[in-house]
Amino acid sequence: MFERARRLLQFVTTGIILAIAAVVCFVLWDYYTAAPWTRNGQVRVQVADIAPRVSGQIIDIKVRDNQFVHAGDVLYDIDPFDFKVAVASATALVNERQADMVLKNAQENRRNNLTDAAASREEKQVFQATAEVARAQYASAMAALSQANINLDRTHVRSTVTGYVNNLIMRVGDYATAAKANVQVIDASSYWVDGYFEETKIRSIHIGDRARLDLMGYRQPMWGHITSITRGIATPNATPSTQGLPSVDPVYTWVRLAQRIPVRVQIDSIPPGTQLAAGMTTTVTIVGSKGKRAHDSLAEALDRLHDALMGGTGGNGARH
């Protein structure tokens, strides 16, 4: 009797241990494979490539590396000598065209006031056309002067955004080429986080979901919300190989790695003292209204487990 009770107790204890182990395994499986969270997150930011509108030698640099600047602040100056000469030449041409226009207008007015006997209609038309040409030439000279003044002002290269000067390596004496970027400014208002979620978790993520963002090296989390989910990623199998044929990687029946899909998270709040930098590693966790990690219901989790087991046993025929 005692021996039977001891064996029964052993069976019950073993069953309880196995049940606890199964629950632990299921919870761990749900945590690492089903729940929407990822350690593969990264801080992103918009960077403005500042390029000069005119070419010339740099004579003065107004900022230093990592300095905070406002939109419109001067970053550096280009030698303005040639552009001042252009303004002076354009101004002289405007004065010349203006004097010629005044003369031609006066001649036109005098001819128009004469009778047809003193000045023929053809002569009046000639002077009228000459005056119109003079007015057009004056307008063209004024436009050239405006362009010269704008080019002179563009020797002061300004920031287009408010943010931080990044990786400043230019020096006085360098030659700035028009339309070629040589200064980068990080837009301080454009930080966001990209979370690279496994494709198996995407169906649990929705636009507007609240997200907790844990930066490596900081204890206090940031908070944000999902704004978009990427609709496509690069496909290595579409890369042409020899003779233009597609190069297709083998897919193993039992081991298939889930693709990572970028999910964009807008940052809503940043704890005091947190210094953001593009490229920082972030853990992204989808949370509920109470700030805790979102889980599927038990029925949904069991369905996931069933799908995973059936997909594993069924090979490529069960899931594509």
mmCIF file of C-alpha atoms in Angstrom:
data_model
loop_
_atom_site.group_PDB
_atom_site.id
_atom_site.type_symbol
_atom_site.label_atom_id
_atom_site.label_comp_id
_atom_site.label_asym_id
_atom_site.label_seq_id
_atom_site.Cartn_x
_atom_site.Cartn_y
_atom_site.Cartn_z
ATOM 1 C CA MET A 1 0.000 0.000 0.000
ATOM 2 C CA PHE A 2 2.754 2.400 0.947
ATOM 3 C CA GLU A 3 4.734 1.487 -2.166
ATOM 4 C CA ARG A 4 1.751 2.226 -4.429
ATOM 5 C CA ALA A 5 1.229 5.591 -2.775
ATOM 6 C CA ARG A 6 4.907 6.432 -3.238
ATOM 7 C CA ARG A 7 4.765 5.552 -6.940
ATOM 8 C CA LEU A 8 1.565 7.556 -7.373
ATOM 9 C CA LEU A 9 3.227 10.527 -5.702
ATOM 10 C CA GLN A 10 6.183 10.181 -8.071
ATOM 11 C CA PHE A 11 3.889 10.124 -11.086
ATOM 12 C CA VAL A 12 1.976 13.164 -9.837
ATOM 13 C CA THR A 13 5.203 15.074 -9.076
ATOM 14 C CA THR A 14 6.629 14.215 -12.478
ATOM 15 C CA GLY A 15 3.393 15.273 -14.153
ATOM 16 C CA ILE A 16 3.383 18.601 -12.292
ATOM 17 C CA ILE A 17 7.035 19.235 -13.254
ATOM 18 C CA LEU A 18 6.308 18.417 -16.891
ATOM 19 C CA ALA A 19 3.243 20.659 -16.861
ATOM 20 C CA ILE A 20 5.257 23.523 -15.368
ATOM 21 C CA ALA A 21 7.998 22.965 -17.948
ATOM 22 C CA ALA A 22 5.417 22.959 -20.747
ATOM 23 C CA VAL A 23 3.902 26.212 -19.486
ATOM 24 C CA VAL A 24 7.354 27.796 -19.195
ATOM 25 C CA CYS A 25 8.267 26.642 -22.708
ATOM 26 C CA PHE A 26 4.983 27.953 -24.061
ATOM 27 C CA VAL A 27 5.448 31.334 -22.353
ATOM 28 C CA LEU A 28 9.008 31.600 -23.655
ATOM 29 C CA TRP A 29 7.862 30.596 -27.119
ATOM 30 C CA ASP A 30 5.138 33.237 -27.033
ATOM 31 C CA TYR A 31 7.602 35.851 -25.718
ATOM 32 C CA TYR A 32 10.270 35.286 -28.318
ATOM 33 C CA THR A 33 8.261 34.285 -31.385
ATOM 34 C CA ALA A 34 4.686 35.567 -31.143
ATOM 35 C CA ALA A 35 4.598 38.802 -29.127
ATOM 36 C CA PRO A 36 5.323 41.969 -31.129
ATOM 37 C CA TRP A 37 8.689 43.175 -29.901
ATOM 38 C CA THR A 38 12.208 43.311 -31.287
ATOM 39 C CA ARG A 39 15.693 44.223 -30.164
ATOM 40 C CA ASN A 40 16.513 45.076 -33.766
ATOM 41 C CA GLY A 41 15.527 48.738 -33.712
ATOM 42 C CA GLN A 42 17.469 51.801 -34.766
ATOM 43 C CA VAL A 43 17.166 55.548 -34.342
ATOM 44 C CA ARG A 44 16.838 57.296 -37.709
ATOM 45 C CA VAL A 45 16.929 60.957 -38.712
ATOM 46 C CA GLN A 46 16.628 63.222 -41.726
ATOM 47 C CA VAL A 47 19.885 64.841 -42.864
ATOM 48 C CA ALA A 48 19.969 67.981 -45.013
ATOM 49 C CA ASP A 49 22.799 68.036 -47.558
ATOM 50 C CA ILE A 50 23.740 71.691 -47.814
ATOM 51 C CA ALA A 51 25.252 72.625 -51.166
ATOM 52 C CA PRO A 52 26.310 76.093 -52.316
ATOM 53 C CA ARG A 53 24.357 77.743 -55.137
ATOM 54 C CA VAL A 54 27.535 79.406 -56.492
ATOM 55 C CA SER A 55 31.146 78.257 -56.833
ATOM 56 C CA GLY A 56 34.179 79.838 -55.209
ATOM 57 C CA GLN A 57 36.874 79.564 -52.579
ATOM 58 C CA ILE A 58 35.805 79.306 -48.930
ATOM 59 C CA ILE A 59 37.162 82.277 -46.959
ATOM 60 C CA ASP A 60 35.408 81.861 -43.592
ATOM 61 C CA ILE A 61 33.692 79.036 -41.681
ATOM 62 C CA LYS A 62 31.102 80.241 -39.182
ATOM 63 C CA VAL A 63 30.316 76.950 -37.407
ATOM 64 C CA ARG A 64 32.089 74.019 -35.784
ATOM 65 C CA ASP A 65 31.392 70.305 -35.814
ATOM 66 C CA ASN A 66 28.240 69.208 -33.891
ATOM 67 C CA GLN A 67 27.162 72.834 -33.344
ATOM 68 C CA PHE A 68 23.443 73.556 -33.072
ATOM 69 C CA VAL A 69 22.260 75.963 -35.778
ATOM 70 C CA HIS A 70 18.945 77.466 -36.788
ATOM 71 C CA ALA A 71 17.458 77.542 -40.260
ATOM 72 C CA GLY A 72 18.927 80.575 -42.024
ATOM 73 C CA ASP A 73 22.170 80.710 -40.013
ATOM 74 C CA VAL A 74 25.312 81.246 -42.119
ATOM 75 C CA LEU A 75 27.510 78.143 -42.218
ATOM 76 C CA TYR A 76 30.395 79.505 -44.286
ATOM 77 C CA ASP A 77 31.309 82.284 -46.709
ATOM 78 C CA ILE A 78 32.580 82.077 -50.275
ATOM 79 C CA ASP A 79 34.952 84.730 -51.678
ATOM 80 C CA PRO A 80 32.542 87.455 -52.900
ATOM 81 C CA PHE A 81 34.983 89.472 -55.090
ATOM 82 C CA ASP A 82 33.885 88.094 -58.471
ATOM 83 C CA PHE A 83 30.225 88.456 -57.506
ATOM 84 C CA LYS A 84 30.676 92.080 -56.400
ATOM 85 C CA VAL A 85 32.267 92.808 -59.777
ATOM 86 C CA ALA A 86 29.276 91.135 -61.459
ATOM 87 C CA VAL A 87 26.891 93.361 -59.474
ATOM 88 C CA ALA A 88 28.846 96.478 -60.430
ATOM 89 C CA SER A 89 28.821 95.483 -64.113
ATOM 90 C CA ALA A 90 25.114 94.708 -64.014
ATOM 91 C CA THR A 91 24.418 98.034 -62.311
ATOM 92 C CA ALA A 92 26.353 99.920 -64.988
ATOM 93 C CA LEU A 93 24.444 98.092 -67.722
ATOM 94 C CA VAL A 94 21.140 98.990 -66.051
ATOM 95 C CA ASN A 95 22.106 102.663 -65.990
ATOM 96 C CA GLU A 96 23.094 102.505 -69.651
ATOM 97 C CA ARG A 97 19.873 100.764 -70.668
ATOM 98 C CA GLN A 98 17.832 103.195 -68.603
ATOM 99 C CA ALA A 99 19.382 106.239 -70.295
ATOM 100 C CA ASP A 100 18.857 104.686 -73.718
ATOM 101 C CA MET A 101 15.256 103.854 -72.847
ATOM 102 C CA VAL A 102 14.570 107.444 -71.714
ATOM 103 C CA LEU A 103 16.011 108.780 -74.953
ATOM 104 C CA LYS A 104 14.046 106.366 -77.162
ATOM 105 C CA ASN A 105 10.809 107.068 -75.261
ATOM 106 C CA ALA A 106 11.300 110.806 -75.745
ATOM 107 C CA GLN A 107 11.907 110.346 -79.463
ATOM 108 C CA GLU A 108 8.788 108.224 -79.732
ATOM 109 C CA ASN A 109 6.688 110.815 -77.907
ATOM 110 C CA ARG A 110 7.972 113.656 -80.107
ATOM 111 C CA ARG A 111 7.131 111.728 -83.297
ATOM 112 C CA ASN A 112 3.675 110.851 -82.004
ATOM 113 C CA ASN A 113 2.926 114.532 -81.355
ATOM 114 C CA LEU A 114 3.801 115.518 -84.925
ATOM 115 C CA THR A 115 1.232 115.621 -87.675
ATOM 116 C CA ASP A 116 1.234 113.084 -90.491
ATOM 117 C CA ALA A 117 2.649 115.794 -92.755
ATOM 118 C CA ALA A 118 5.718 116.327 -90.513
ATOM 119 C CA ALA A 119 6.283 112.631 -89.736
ATOM 120 C CA SER A 120 4.921 109.733 -91.737
ATOM 121 C CA ARG A 121 3.088 106.828 -90.127
ATOM 122 C CA GLU A 122 5.959 104.512 -91.068
ATOM 123 C CA GLU A 123 8.487 106.766 -89.290
ATOM 124 C CA LYS A 124 6.317 106.811 -86.166
ATOM 125 C CA GLN A 125 6.141 102.995 -86.192
ATOM 126 C CA VAL A 126 9.932 102.780 -86.468
ATOM 127 C CA PHE A 127 10.457 104.998 -83.423
ATOM 128 C CA GLN A 128 7.761 103.133 -81.502
ATOM 129 C CA ALA A 129 9.488 99.800 -82.189
ATOM 130 C CA THR A 130 12.859 101.280 -81.226
ATOM 131 C CA ALA A 131 11.417 102.470 -77.896
ATOM 132 C CA GLU A 132 9.913 99.045 -77.209
ATOM 133 C CA VAL A 133 13.305 97.406 -77.851
ATOM 134 C CA ALA A 134 14.924 99.876 -75.441
ATOM 135 C CA ARG A 135 12.347 99.068 -72.757
ATOM 136 C CA ALA A 136 12.902 95.343 -73.245
ATOM 137 C CA GLN A 137 16.665 95.773 -72.980
ATOM 138 C CA TYR A 138 16.216 97.742 -69.764
ATOM 139 C CA ALA A 139 14.009 94.980 -68.283
ATOM 140 C CA SER A 140 16.621 92.399 -69.252
ATOM 141 C CA ALA A 141 19.357 94.449 -67.584
ATOM 142 C CA MET A 142 17.260 94.726 -64.407
ATOM 143 C CA ALA A 143 16.801 90.939 -64.363
ATOM 144 C CA ALA A 144 20.560 90.451 -64.762
ATOM 145 C CA LEU A 145 21.163 92.846 -61.856
ATOM 146 C CA SER A 146 18.711 90.875 -59.681
ATOM 147 C CA GLN A 147 20.518 87.659 -60.541
ATOM 148 C CA ALA A 148 23.892 89.236 -59.733
ATOM 149 C CA ASN A 149 22.612 90.451 -56.344
ATOM 150 C CA ILE A 150 21.185 87.026 -55.543
ATOM 151 C CA ASN A 151 24.477 85.328 -56.466
ATOM 152 C CA LEU A 152 26.325 87.780 -54.214
ATOM 153 C CA ASP A 153 24.012 86.928 -51.319
ATOM 154 C CA ARG A 154 24.501 83.218 -52.041
ATOM 155 C CA THR A 155 28.181 83.547 -51.136
ATOM 156 C CA HIS A 156 26.807 83.288 -47.579
ATOM 157 C CA VAL A 157 25.848 79.596 -47.448
ATOM 158 C CA ARG A 158 23.012 79.113 -44.951
ATOM 159 C CA SER A 159 21.444 76.158 -43.185
ATOM 160 C CA THR A 160 18.072 75.068 -44.531
ATOM 161 C CA VAL A 161 17.000 73.297 -41.303
ATOM 162 C CA THR A 162 17.328 73.670 -37.555
ATOM 163 C CA GLY A 163 19.627 71.038 -36.131
ATOM 164 C CA TYR A 164 23.216 69.931 -35.675
ATOM 165 C CA VAL A 165 26.169 70.314 -38.023
ATOM 166 C CA ASN A 166 27.437 66.802 -38.668
ATOM 167 C CA ASN A 167 30.904 65.550 -39.639
ATOM 168 C CA LEU A 168 32.273 68.969 -40.580
ATOM 169 C CA ILE A 169 35.591 68.414 -42.391
ATOM 170 C CA MET A 170 35.885 71.490 -44.619
ATOM 171 C CA ARG A 171 38.525 74.148 -44.030
ATOM 172 C CA VAL A 172 39.254 77.664 -45.145
ATOM 173 C CA GLY A 173 40.773 77.601 -48.607
ATOM 174 C CA ASP A 174 38.699 74.678 -49.894
ATOM 175 C CA TYR A 175 36.876 75.245 -53.163
ATOM 176 C CA ALA A 176 33.090 75.035 -53.009
ATOM 177 C CA THR A 177 31.397 73.795 -56.164
ATOM 178 C CA ALA A 178 27.842 74.801 -56.949
ATOM 179 C CA ALA A 179 25.249 72.036 -56.368
ATOM 180 C CA LYS A 180 27.837 69.787 -54.678
ATOM 181 C CA ALA A 181 26.986 69.175 -51.002
ATOM 182 C CA ASN A 182 29.818 69.768 -48.555
ATOM 183 C CA VAL A 183 27.984 70.278 -45.233
ATOM 184 C CA GLN A 184 25.399 68.018 -43.602
ATOM 185 C CA VAL A 185 22.966 69.277 -40.968
ATOM 186 C CA ILE A 186 20.855 66.844 -38.929
ATOM 187 C CA ASP A 187 17.258 68.000 -38.660
ATOM 188 C CA ALA A 188 16.665 68.025 -34.896
ATOM 189 C CA SER A 189 12.890 67.685 -35.300
ATOM 190 C CA SER A 190 12.955 64.629 -37.556
ATOM 191 C CA TYR A 191 14.088 61.777 -35.283
ATOM 192 C CA TRP A 192 12.167 58.528 -35.512
ATOM 193 C CA VAL A 193 12.776 54.817 -34.827
ATOM 194 C CA ASP A 194 12.682 51.947 -37.290
ATOM 195 C CA GLY A 195 11.852 48.620 -35.656
ATOM 196 C CA TYR A 196 12.721 45.604 -37.781
ATOM 197 C CA PHE A 197 10.075 43.060 -36.819
ATOM 198 C CA GLU A 198 9.937 39.439 -37.926
ATOM 199 C CA GLU A 199 7.273 38.831 -40.535
ATOM 200 C CA THR A 200 5.515 36.423 -38.138
ATOM 201 C CA LYS A 201 4.761 39.362 -35.824
ATOM 202 C CA ILE A 202 3.564 41.873 -38.401
ATOM 203 C CA ARG A 203 -0.077 40.745 -38.233
ATOM 204 C CA SER A 204 -0.140 41.775 -34.555
ATOM 205 C CA ILE A 205 1.061 45.299 -35.335
ATOM 206 C CA HIS A 206 -1.322 48.065 -36.394
ATOM 207 C CA ILE A 207 -1.037 51.724 -37.310
ATOM 208 C CA GLY A 208 -1.435 53.836 -34.164
ATOM 209 C CA ASP A 209 -0.293 51.126 -31.724
ATOM 210 C CA ARG A 210 1.641 52.503 -28.768
ATOM 211 C CA ALA A 211 5.296 51.501 -28.602
ATOM 212 C CA ARG A 212 7.920 51.500 -25.868
ATOM 213 C CA LEU A 213 11.428 52.385 -27.040
ATOM 214 C CA ASP A 214 14.369 51.290 -24.863
ATOM 215 C CA LEU A 215 17.696 52.774 -25.883
ATOM 216 C CA MET A 216 20.833 50.838 -25.118
ATOM 217 C CA GLY A 217 22.591 52.706 -22.299
ATOM 218 C CA TYR A 218 19.520 54.513 -20.913
ATOM 219 C CA ARG A 219 17.201 53.228 -18.201
ATOM 220 C CA GLN A 220 14.223 55.474 -18.869
ATOM 221 C CA PRO A 221 12.271 54.428 -21.979
ATOM 222 C CA MET A 222 10.984 56.661 -24.733
ATOM 223 C CA TRP A 223 7.419 56.341 -25.980
ATOM 224 C CA GLY A 224 5.960 56.553 -29.444
ATOM 225 C CA HIS A 225 3.369 55.136 -31.806
ATOM 226 C CA ILE A 226 3.362 53.208 -35.067
ATOM 227 C CA THR A 227 2.964 55.445 -38.114
ATOM 228 C CA SER A 228 3.655 53.072 -41.004
ATOM 229 C CA ILE A 229 4.703 49.556 -41.986
ATOM 230 C CA THR A 230 7.035 49.070 -44.937
ATOM 231 C CA ARG A 231 5.306 47.513 -47.947
ATOM 232 C CA GLY A 232 8.377 45.934 -49.516
ATOM 233 C CA ILE A 233 11.982 44.899 -48.927
ATOM 234 C CA ALA A 234 14.747 43.837 -51.289
ATOM 235 C CA THR A 235 14.576 40.303 -52.694
ATOM 236 C CA PRO A 236 17.981 38.651 -53.209
ATOM 237 C CA ASN A 237 16.354 35.937 -55.363
ATOM 238 C CA ALA A 238 15.539 38.571 -57.991
ATOM 239 C CA THR A 239 19.204 39.426 -58.581
ATOM 240 C CA PRO A 240 20.322 38.247 -62.042
ATOM 241 C CA SER A 241 23.367 36.005 -62.184
ATOM 242 C CA THR A 242 25.219 34.360 -65.075
ATOM 243 C CA GLN A 243 23.487 34.897 -68.440
ATOM 244 C CA GLY A 244 20.827 36.992 -66.704
ATOM 245 C CA LEU A 245 19.393 33.981 -64.863
ATOM 246 C CA PRO A 246 17.984 34.554 -61.359
ATOM 247 C CA SER A 247 20.203 33.513 -58.454
ATOM 248 C CA VAL A 248 17.893 31.660 -56.046
ATOM 249 C CA ASP A 249 19.000 30.796 -52.513
ATOM 250 C CA PRO A 250 18.004 27.331 -51.244
ATOM 251 C CA VAL A 251 15.164 27.124 -48.695
ATOM 252 C CA TYR A 252 15.559 24.441 -46.054
ATOM 253 C CA THR A 253 12.510 22.443 -44.997
ATOM 254 C CA TRP A 254 13.131 22.606 -41.262
ATOM 255 C CA VAL A 255 15.054 25.861 -40.898
ATOM 256 C CA ARG A 256 13.497 28.963 -42.417
ATOM 257 C CA LEU A 257 14.410 32.381 -41.050
ATOM 258 C CA ALA A 258 11.668 34.991 -40.881
ATOM 259 C CA GLN A 259 12.267 38.156 -42.881
ATOM 260 C CA ARG A 260 12.567 41.457 -41.030
ATOM 261 C CA ILE A 261 10.040 44.131 -41.993
ATOM 262 C CA PRO A 262 10.757 47.779 -41.070
ATOM 263 C CA VAL A 263 8.074 49.412 -38.930
ATOM 264 C CA ARG A 264 8.280 53.182 -38.467
ATOM 265 C CA VAL A 265 7.685 54.580 -34.981
ATOM 266 C CA GLN A 266 7.176 58.280 -34.339
ATOM 267 C CA ILE A 267 8.746 59.398 -31.056
ATOM 268 C CA ASP A 268 6.182 61.072 -28.775
ATOM 269 C CA SER A 269 8.200 61.626 -25.589
ATOM 270 C CA ILE A 270 11.881 61.639 -24.676
ATOM 271 C CA PRO A 271 13.049 61.441 -21.037
ATOM 272 C CA PRO A 272 15.137 64.377 -19.776
ATOM 273 C CA GLY A 273 18.847 63.843 -20.276
ATOM 274 C CA THR A 274 18.442 61.482 -23.212
ATOM 275 C CA GLN A 275 20.715 62.434 -26.091
ATOM 276 C CA LEU A 276 19.531 60.971 -29.363
ATOM 277 C CA ALA A 277 21.927 60.091 -32.152
ATOM 278 C CA ALA A 278 21.081 58.478 -35.462
ATOM 279 C CA GLY A 279 22.112 54.829 -35.478
ATOM 280 C CA MET A 280 21.469 54.139 -31.782
ATOM 281 C CA THR A 281 20.256 50.618 -30.999
ATOM 282 C CA THR A 282 16.690 50.449 -29.693
ATOM 283 C CA THR A 283 14.406 47.744 -28.371
ATOM 284 C CA VAL A 284 10.905 48.313 -29.736
ATOM 285 C CA THR A 285 7.973 46.824 -27.829
ATOM 286 C CA ILE A 286 4.310 47.120 -28.759
ATOM 287 C CA VAL A 287 2.398 47.841 -25.549
ATOM 288 C CA GLY A 288 -1.201 48.046 -24.411
ATOM 289 C CA SER A 289 -3.039 50.971 -22.889
ATOM 290 C CA LYS A 290 -1.462 50.264 -19.469
ATOM 291 C CA GLY A 291 2.060 50.363 -20.847
ATOM 292 C CA LYS A 292 2.661 46.617 -20.618
ATOM 293 C CA ARG A 293 3.783 44.402 -23.479
ATOM 294 C CA ALA A 294 0.934 43.377 -25.732
ATOM 295 C CA HIS A 295 0.129 39.663 -25.940
ATOM 296 C CA ASP A 296 -2.243 37.629 -28.017
ATOM 297 C CA SER A 297 -5.125 35.950 -26.303
ATOM 298 C CA LEU A 298 -4.599 32.353 -25.184
ATOM 299 C CA ALA A 299 -6.694 31.045 -28.092
ATOM 300 C CA GLU A 300 -4.669 33.099 -30.601
ATOM 301 C CA ALA A 301 -1.411 31.962 -29.069
ATOM 302 C CA LEU A 302 -2.532 28.309 -29.251
ATOM 303 C CA ASP A 303 -3.498 28.841 -32.882
ATOM 304 C CA ARG A 304 -0.016 30.226 -33.539
ATOM 305 C CA LEU A 305 1.567 27.211 -31.890
ATOM 306 C CA HIS A 306 -0.631 24.876 -33.932
ATOM 307 C CA ASP A 307 0.228 26.720 -37.163
ATOM 308 C CA ALA A 308 3.921 26.581 -36.337
ATOM 309 C CA LEU A 309 3.821 22.854 -35.590
ATOM 310 C CA MET A 310 1.778 22.072 -38.689
ATOM 311 C CA GLY A 311 4.051 24.235 -40.803
ATOM 312 C CA GLY A 312 7.116 22.473 -39.445
ATOM 313 C CA THR A 313 5.779 18.946 -39.929
ATOM 314 C CA GLY A 314 4.149 19.664 -43.255
ATOM 315 C CA GLY A 315 7.268 21.028 -44.883
ATOM 316 C CA ASN A 316 6.969 23.408 -47.778
ATOM 317 C CA GLY A 317 3.555 22.076 -48.686
ATOM 318 C CA ALA A 318 1.866 23.471 -45.561
ATOM 319 C CA ARG A 319 3.145 27.061 -45.747
ATOM 320 C CA HIS A 320 4.613 29.142 -48.520
#
